[in-house]
Short mmCIF file of C-alpha atoms in Angstrom, two decimals:
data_model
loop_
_atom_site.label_atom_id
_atom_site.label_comp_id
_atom_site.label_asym_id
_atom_site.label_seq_id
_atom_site.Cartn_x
_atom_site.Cartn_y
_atom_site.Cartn_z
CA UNK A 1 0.00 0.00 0.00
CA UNK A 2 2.87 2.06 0.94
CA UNK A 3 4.14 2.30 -2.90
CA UNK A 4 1.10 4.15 -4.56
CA UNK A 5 1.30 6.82 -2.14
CA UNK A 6 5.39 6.92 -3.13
CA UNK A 7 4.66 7.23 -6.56
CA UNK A 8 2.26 9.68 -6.13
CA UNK A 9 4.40 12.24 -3.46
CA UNK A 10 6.87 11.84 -6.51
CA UNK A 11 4.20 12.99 -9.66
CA UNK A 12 3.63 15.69 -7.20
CA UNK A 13 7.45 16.86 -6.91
CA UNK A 14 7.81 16.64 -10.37
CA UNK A 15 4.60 18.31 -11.68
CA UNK A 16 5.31 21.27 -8.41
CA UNK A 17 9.02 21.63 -10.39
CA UNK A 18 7.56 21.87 -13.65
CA UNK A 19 5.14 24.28 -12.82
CA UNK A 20 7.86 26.62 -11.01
CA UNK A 21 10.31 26.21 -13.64
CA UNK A 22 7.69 27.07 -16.56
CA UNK A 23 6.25 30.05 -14.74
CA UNK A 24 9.41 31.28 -13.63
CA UNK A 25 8.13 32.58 -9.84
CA UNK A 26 5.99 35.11 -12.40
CA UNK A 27 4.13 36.74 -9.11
CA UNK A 28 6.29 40.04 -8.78
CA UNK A 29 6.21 39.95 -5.10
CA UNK A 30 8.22 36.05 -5.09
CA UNK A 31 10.14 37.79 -7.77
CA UNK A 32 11.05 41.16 -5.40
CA UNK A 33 11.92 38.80 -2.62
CA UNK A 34 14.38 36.63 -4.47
CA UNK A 35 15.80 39.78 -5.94
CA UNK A 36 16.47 41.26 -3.10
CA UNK A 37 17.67 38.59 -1.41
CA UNK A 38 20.39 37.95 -4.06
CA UNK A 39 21.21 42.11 -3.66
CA UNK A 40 24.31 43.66 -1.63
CA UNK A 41 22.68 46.61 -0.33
CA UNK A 42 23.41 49.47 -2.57
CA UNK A 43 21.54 53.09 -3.78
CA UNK A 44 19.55 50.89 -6.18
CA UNK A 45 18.35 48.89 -3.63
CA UNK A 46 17.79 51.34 -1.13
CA UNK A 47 15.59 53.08 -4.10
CA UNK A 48 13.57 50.42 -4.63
CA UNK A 49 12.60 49.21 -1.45
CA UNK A 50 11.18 52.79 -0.34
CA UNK A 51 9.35 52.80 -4.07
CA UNK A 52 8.08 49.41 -2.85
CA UNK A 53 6.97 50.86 0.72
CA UNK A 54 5.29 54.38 -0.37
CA UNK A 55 3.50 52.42 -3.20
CA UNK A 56 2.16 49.56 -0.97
CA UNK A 57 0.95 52.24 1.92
CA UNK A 58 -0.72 54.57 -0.73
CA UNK A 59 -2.47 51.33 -2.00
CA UNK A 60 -3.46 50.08 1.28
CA UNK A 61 -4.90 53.57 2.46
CA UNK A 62 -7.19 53.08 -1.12
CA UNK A 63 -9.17 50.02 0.53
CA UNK A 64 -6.73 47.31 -1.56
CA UNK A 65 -6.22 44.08 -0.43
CA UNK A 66 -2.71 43.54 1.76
CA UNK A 67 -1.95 40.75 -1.09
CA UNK A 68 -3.12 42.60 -3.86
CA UNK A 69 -1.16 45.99 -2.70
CA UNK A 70 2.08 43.71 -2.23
CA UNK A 71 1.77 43.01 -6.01
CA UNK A 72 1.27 46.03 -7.16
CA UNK A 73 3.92 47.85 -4.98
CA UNK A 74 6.23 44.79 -6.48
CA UNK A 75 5.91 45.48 -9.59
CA UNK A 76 6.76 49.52 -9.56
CA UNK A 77 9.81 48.54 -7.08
CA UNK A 78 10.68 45.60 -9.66
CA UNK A 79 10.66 48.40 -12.61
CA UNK A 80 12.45 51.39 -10.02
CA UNK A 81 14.92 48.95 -9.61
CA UNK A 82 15.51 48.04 -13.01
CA UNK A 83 15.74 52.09 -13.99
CA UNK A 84 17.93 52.50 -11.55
CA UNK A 85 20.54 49.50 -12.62
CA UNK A 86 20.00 50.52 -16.39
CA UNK A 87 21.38 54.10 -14.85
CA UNK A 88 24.32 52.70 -13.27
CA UNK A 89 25.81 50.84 -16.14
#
């Protein structure tokens, strides 16, 4: 009995890395935090994590959604931070 639930804990793994590795962690927030994460802490960095923090509070003062404000502040800190490297170079 034990093997059926093996092989299926394994067709999940694999379908789970498929999915990730297809979509790319495509939600801008996962996308923020692995950026970030992977960031010494420079100007550009500094830049975009206020971008990300004035953009989330003005969203959250409109009546949005805590997840839905995280995206959306991702995104413009995502795009700060990209003008910001694209300056640098």
């Amino acid at each position: 009995m034990k093997y059926p639930i093996f092989f299926f804990g394994f067709v999940l793994v694999v379908v789970v890395g498929f999915v990730l590795m297809f979509t790319n962690y495509s939600n801008p927030a996962q996308q923020l935090n692995a950026l970030m994460a992977d960031e010494p802490i420079t100007d550009c960095y500094d830049n975009t994590m206020e971008a990300w923090f004035v953009e989330f509070n003005n969203t959250q003062e409109e009546g949005v959604t805590m997840e839905e404000a995280d995206k959306i502040a991702a995104e413009k800190a995502l795009n700060q931070f990209d003008e910001c490297t694209a300056e640098t170079k």
